[in-house]
Amino acid sequence: MQQQNWLIATLGSLVVVGCAQAQYGDISDLKLAKPEDGQHVKSVPPPKGAIVLFDGKSLDGWVKTNGKSAATWKLIDGAMQVQGGSIMTRQRFDGSFKLHVEFRVPYMPDKKGQARGNSGVYLQGRYEVQVLDSYGLKSQKNDCGAIYGVAAPKVNACKAPTIWQSYDIIFHSPVCKDGKKIAHPRITVFHNGIKIHDNVEIPVDTTRGGIGGDPCTPGPIMLQDHGNPVQYRNIWLLPLKTSLK
Ligand code: MG
């Protein structure tokens, strides 16, 4: 009898675990290249001097891309999930800064390519670091970690879908003189702590889906709604004293 009760309790908890995973995709059928691909990245708290853009509790710092309407993304367990259009920070940034973003993509095994966990992090609303489920692929210029249409990541540092990942992005805004751009922006990106771009020049004024505008003006951090329920958490920005090198 005791054994039976134990069995029921075990089955009960398995059902609960199964349901929780099913909401974001169960990756138990996915063959991982290495065990850490299935382990969440360690969350990094904002350092001293950082501007907290999303603390998991409130969307107050974010608006829709019309600049006016309140963001409508869904708050879930300290994260926000894509819903109802791309969003951007009220605050605009220029100069040099480090941006920390944690994200995860749903498991969508029946979808392929750009339809699989697509979103994106746009610096100044103009330059996209792609968010996508590119796990195990040979990364192209539109895969996860790519500067969209500009540069493929040097290595594919993706974790499996449903697993929390991070970007640490060091961004130097374009250099302008008398209102004219004289040097392109530059970007260094660490994906899950691995350097995937090293001071790459972005020779365009906006990548696809960006808000564009004068590259000599400050811009927001924008997160893309590409129709997939991608989640974000713990987003902060640290202004840097260094200028474009
Ligand atoms: Mg995208």
Coordinates of C-alpha atoms and ligand atoms in Angstrom, one line a residue:
M1 CA 0.0 0.0 0.0
Q2 CA 2.8 2.3 1.0
Q3 CA 4.5 1.6 -2.3
Q4 CA 1.3 2.3 -4.3
N5 CA 1.0 5.7 -2.6
W6 CA 4.6 6.6 -3.5
L7 CA 3.9 5.6 -7.1
I8 CA 0.9 7.8 -7.3
A9 CA 2.7 10.7 -5.8
T10 CA 5.6 10.2 -8.2
L11 CA 3.3 10.0 -11.2
G12 CA 1.5 13.1 -9.9
S13 CA 4.7 15.2 -9.8
L14 CA 5.7 13.9 -13.2
V15 CA 2.5 15.1 -14.7
V16 CA 3.0 18.6 -13.1
V17 CA 6.6 18.8 -14.4
G18 CA 5.4 17.6 -17.9
C19 CA 2.7 20.3 -18.0
A20 CA 5.1 23.1 -16.9
Q21 CA 7.6 22.1 -19.7
A22 CA 4.9 21.7 -22.3
Q23 CA 4.0 25.4 -22.0
Y24 CA 7.3 26.4 -23.4
G25 CA 8.3 23.2 -25.1
D26 CA 9.7 19.9 -23.9
I27 CA 13.2 19.4 -25.2
S28 CA 13.6 15.8 -23.8
D29 CA 13.7 14.5 -27.4
L30 CA 16.5 17.0 -28.4
K31 CA 20.0 15.6 -28.6
L32 CA 22.3 18.0 -26.8
A33 CA 25.9 18.4 -28.1
K34 CA 27.1 18.9 -24.5
P35 CA 25.3 18.9 -21.1
E36 CA 25.8 22.6 -20.5
D37 CA 23.7 23.4 -23.6
G38 CA 20.7 22.3 -21.4
Q39 CA 21.7 24.3 -18.4
H40 CA 20.5 27.9 -17.8
V41 CA 23.1 30.6 -18.0
K42 CA 23.9 32.1 -14.6
S43 CA 21.9 35.4 -14.1
V44 CA 24.2 38.4 -13.7
P45 CA 23.0 41.2 -11.4
P46 CA 23.4 44.8 -12.5
P47 CA 26.7 46.2 -11.5
K48 CA 27.2 49.6 -9.7
G49 CA 26.3 52.4 -12.1
A50 CA 24.1 50.3 -14.4
I51 CA 20.7 51.5 -15.5
V52 CA 18.1 48.7 -14.9
L53 CA 15.9 48.5 -17.9
F54 CA 13.9 45.5 -16.9
D55 CA 13.8 44.0 -13.3
G56 CA 11.2 41.4 -13.9
K57 CA 8.4 43.3 -12.2
S58 CA 7.4 46.2 -14.3
L59 CA 7.2 47.3 -18.0
D60 CA 7.1 51.0 -17.0
G61 CA 10.3 51.7 -18.8
W62 CA 9.0 50.4 -22.0
V63 CA 6.6 51.6 -24.7
K64 CA 5.4 50.3 -28.1
T65 CA 7.4 51.6 -31.1
N66 CA 5.0 54.5 -31.7
G67 CA 6.7 55.9 -28.6
K68 CA 3.4 56.5 -26.8
S69 CA 1.4 53.3 -26.0
A70 CA 2.2 51.2 -23.0
A71 CA 4.1 47.9 -23.6
T72 CA 1.7 45.0 -23.6
W73 CA 4.2 42.1 -23.2
K74 CA 3.2 39.4 -20.7
L75 CA 4.9 39.4 -17.3
I76 CA 5.7 35.8 -16.3
D77 CA 7.8 34.7 -13.3
G78 CA 10.2 37.6 -13.5
A79 CA 10.4 37.5 -17.3
M80 CA 8.5 39.3 -20.0
Q81 CA 7.1 37.4 -23.1
V82 CA 6.6 38.9 -26.5
Q83 CA 3.0 39.9 -27.0
G84 CA 1.3 42.7 -29.0
G85 CA 4.2 44.3 -31.0
S86 CA 7.8 45.3 -30.6
I87 CA 8.7 47.4 -27.6
M88 CA 11.4 49.9 -26.8
T89 CA 12.8 51.7 -23.8
R90 CA 11.5 55.2 -23.1
Q91 CA 15.1 56.2 -22.5
R92 CA 17.4 56.8 -25.4
F93 CA 21.1 56.1 -25.5
D94 CA 24.3 57.2 -27.4
G95 CA 28.0 57.1 -26.7
S96 CA 29.4 53.8 -25.6
F97 CA 27.6 51.3 -23.3
K98 CA 27.5 47.7 -22.2
L99 CA 24.0 46.0 -22.5
H100 CA 23.2 42.8 -20.6
V101 CA 20.2 40.8 -21.8
E102 CA 19.0 37.4 -20.8
F103 CA 16.6 35.6 -23.1
R104 CA 15.2 32.2 -24.0
V105 CA 13.4 30.9 -27.1
P106 CA 10.5 28.4 -27.2
Y107 CA 11.0 24.9 -28.6
M108 CA 9.3 24.9 -32.0
P109 CA 10.4 21.7 -33.7
D110 CA 7.7 21.9 -36.4
K111 CA 9.1 25.3 -37.5
K112 CA 12.2 26.1 -39.4
G113 CA 14.7 29.0 -40.0
Q114 CA 13.4 32.5 -39.3
A115 CA 10.0 31.1 -38.0
R116 CA 11.7 29.4 -35.0
G117 CA 11.8 31.5 -31.9
N118 CA 12.6 34.8 -33.7
S119 CA 13.0 38.0 -31.8
G120 CA 15.9 40.5 -31.6
V121 CA 17.7 43.1 -29.5
Y122 CA 18.2 46.4 -31.4
L123 CA 20.8 48.9 -30.3
Q124 CA 19.6 52.5 -30.7
G125 CA 16.5 50.8 -32.2
R126 CA 18.6 50.4 -35.4
Y127 CA 21.0 47.6 -35.2
E128 CA 19.7 44.1 -34.5
V129 CA 21.5 41.3 -32.6
Q130 CA 19.3 38.4 -33.8
V131 CA 17.5 36.2 -31.3
L132 CA 16.5 32.9 -32.8
D133 CA 16.5 29.2 -32.1
S134 CA 19.7 28.4 -34.1
Y135 CA 20.8 25.5 -31.8
G136 CA 23.3 23.2 -33.5
L137 CA 23.3 25.1 -36.9
K138 CA 26.2 26.5 -38.8
S139 CA 25.4 30.1 -38.1
Q140 CA 24.7 32.5 -41.0
K141 CA 24.1 36.3 -41.0
N142 CA 20.5 35.9 -39.9
D143 CA 21.0 33.3 -37.2
C144 CA 21.1 33.8 -33.4
G145 CA 23.9 36.1 -32.4
A146 CA 24.2 37.6 -36.0
I147 CA 24.3 41.3 -36.5
Y148 CA 21.3 40.9 -38.8
G149 CA 22.4 40.9 -42.5
V150 CA 25.8 42.3 -41.5
A151 CA 27.9 39.6 -39.8
A152 CA 27.4 36.0 -38.7
P153 CA 28.7 35.1 -35.2
K154 CA 32.3 33.8 -35.2
V155 CA 31.0 30.7 -33.4
N156 CA 27.6 29.2 -32.6
A157 CA 27.3 29.7 -28.8
C158 CA 23.6 28.9 -28.6
K159 CA 22.1 26.9 -25.8
A160 CA 19.1 24.7 -26.5
P161 CA 15.7 26.2 -26.8
T162 CA 13.8 26.8 -23.6
I163 CA 17.1 27.4 -21.8
W164 CA 18.1 30.8 -20.5
Q165 CA 20.9 32.5 -22.4
S166 CA 22.6 35.8 -22.3
Y167 CA 24.0 38.6 -24.4
D168 CA 26.6 41.0 -23.2
I169 CA 27.0 43.7 -25.9
I170 CA 29.5 46.4 -26.0
F171 CA 28.3 49.1 -28.3
H172 CA 29.9 52.2 -29.6
S173 CA 27.5 54.6 -31.3
P174 CA 28.5 56.2 -34.7
V175 CA 30.9 59.1 -34.5
C176 CA 29.4 62.2 -35.9
K177 CA 30.8 65.7 -36.7
D178 CA 28.6 68.6 -37.5
G179 CA 25.6 66.3 -37.5
K180 CA 27.2 64.0 -40.1
K181 CA 28.3 60.4 -39.5
I182 CA 32.1 60.1 -39.9
A183 CA 32.6 56.6 -38.4
H184 CA 30.3 53.6 -38.3
P185 CA 29.1 52.1 -35.0
R186 CA 31.1 49.2 -33.6
I187 CA 30.0 46.2 -31.6
T188 CA 31.4 43.4 -29.5
V189 CA 29.1 40.6 -28.4
F190 CA 29.5 37.8 -25.9
H191 CA 26.8 35.1 -26.2
N192 CA 26.6 33.0 -23.0
G193 CA 30.0 34.4 -22.1
I194 CA 31.6 33.4 -25.5
K195 CA 32.9 36.2 -27.7
I196 CA 31.0 36.0 -31.0
H197 CA 31.8 39.4 -32.5
D198 CA 34.9 41.4 -31.8
N199 CA 34.7 45.2 -32.5
V200 CA 32.7 44.6 -35.7
E201 CA 31.8 47.7 -37.8
I202 CA 28.2 48.1 -38.8
P203 CA 28.2 49.8 -42.1
V204 CA 24.5 50.5 -42.4
D205 CA 22.2 53.0 -40.7
T206 CA 19.6 50.4 -39.8
T207 CA 19.2 46.6 -40.1
R208 CA 15.9 45.0 -41.2
G209 CA 13.0 45.9 -39.0
G210 CA 14.8 48.7 -37.2
I211 CA 13.3 52.1 -36.5
G212 CA 16.0 53.9 -38.5
G213 CA 16.2 57.6 -38.2
D214 CA 19.2 59.9 -38.0
P215 CA 22.2 57.7 -36.9
C216 CA 23.7 60.8 -35.2
T217 CA 20.8 60.9 -32.6
P218 CA 20.4 58.7 -29.5
G219 CA 18.1 55.7 -29.8
P220 CA 16.3 53.3 -27.5
I221 CA 16.9 49.6 -26.8
M222 CA 14.2 47.8 -28.8
L223 CA 13.0 44.2 -28.5
Q224 CA 11.4 42.6 -31.5
D225 CA 8.0 41.0 -31.8
H226 CA 8.4 38.5 -34.7
G227 CA 5.3 36.5 -33.7
N228 CA 7.0 34.0 -31.4
P229 CA 6.7 33.9 -27.6
V230 CA 10.4 34.7 -26.8
Q231 CA 11.1 35.7 -23.2
Y232 CA 13.5 38.2 -21.7
R233 CA 14.6 38.9 -18.1
N234 CA 17.3 40.9 -16.2
I235 CA 18.1 43.7 -18.7
W236 CA 20.5 46.4 -17.7
L237 CA 22.8 49.0 -19.4
L238 CA 26.1 50.3 -18.2
P239 CA 27.3 53.6 -19.7
L240 CA 31.0 53.3 -20.6
K241 CA 33.5 56.1 -20.5
T242 CA 35.5 54.7 -23.4
S243 CA 34.6 56.1 -26.9
L244 CA 34.8 54.5 -30.3
K245 CA 38.2 53.0 -31.0
Ligands
MG1 MG 14.8 39.0 -35.3

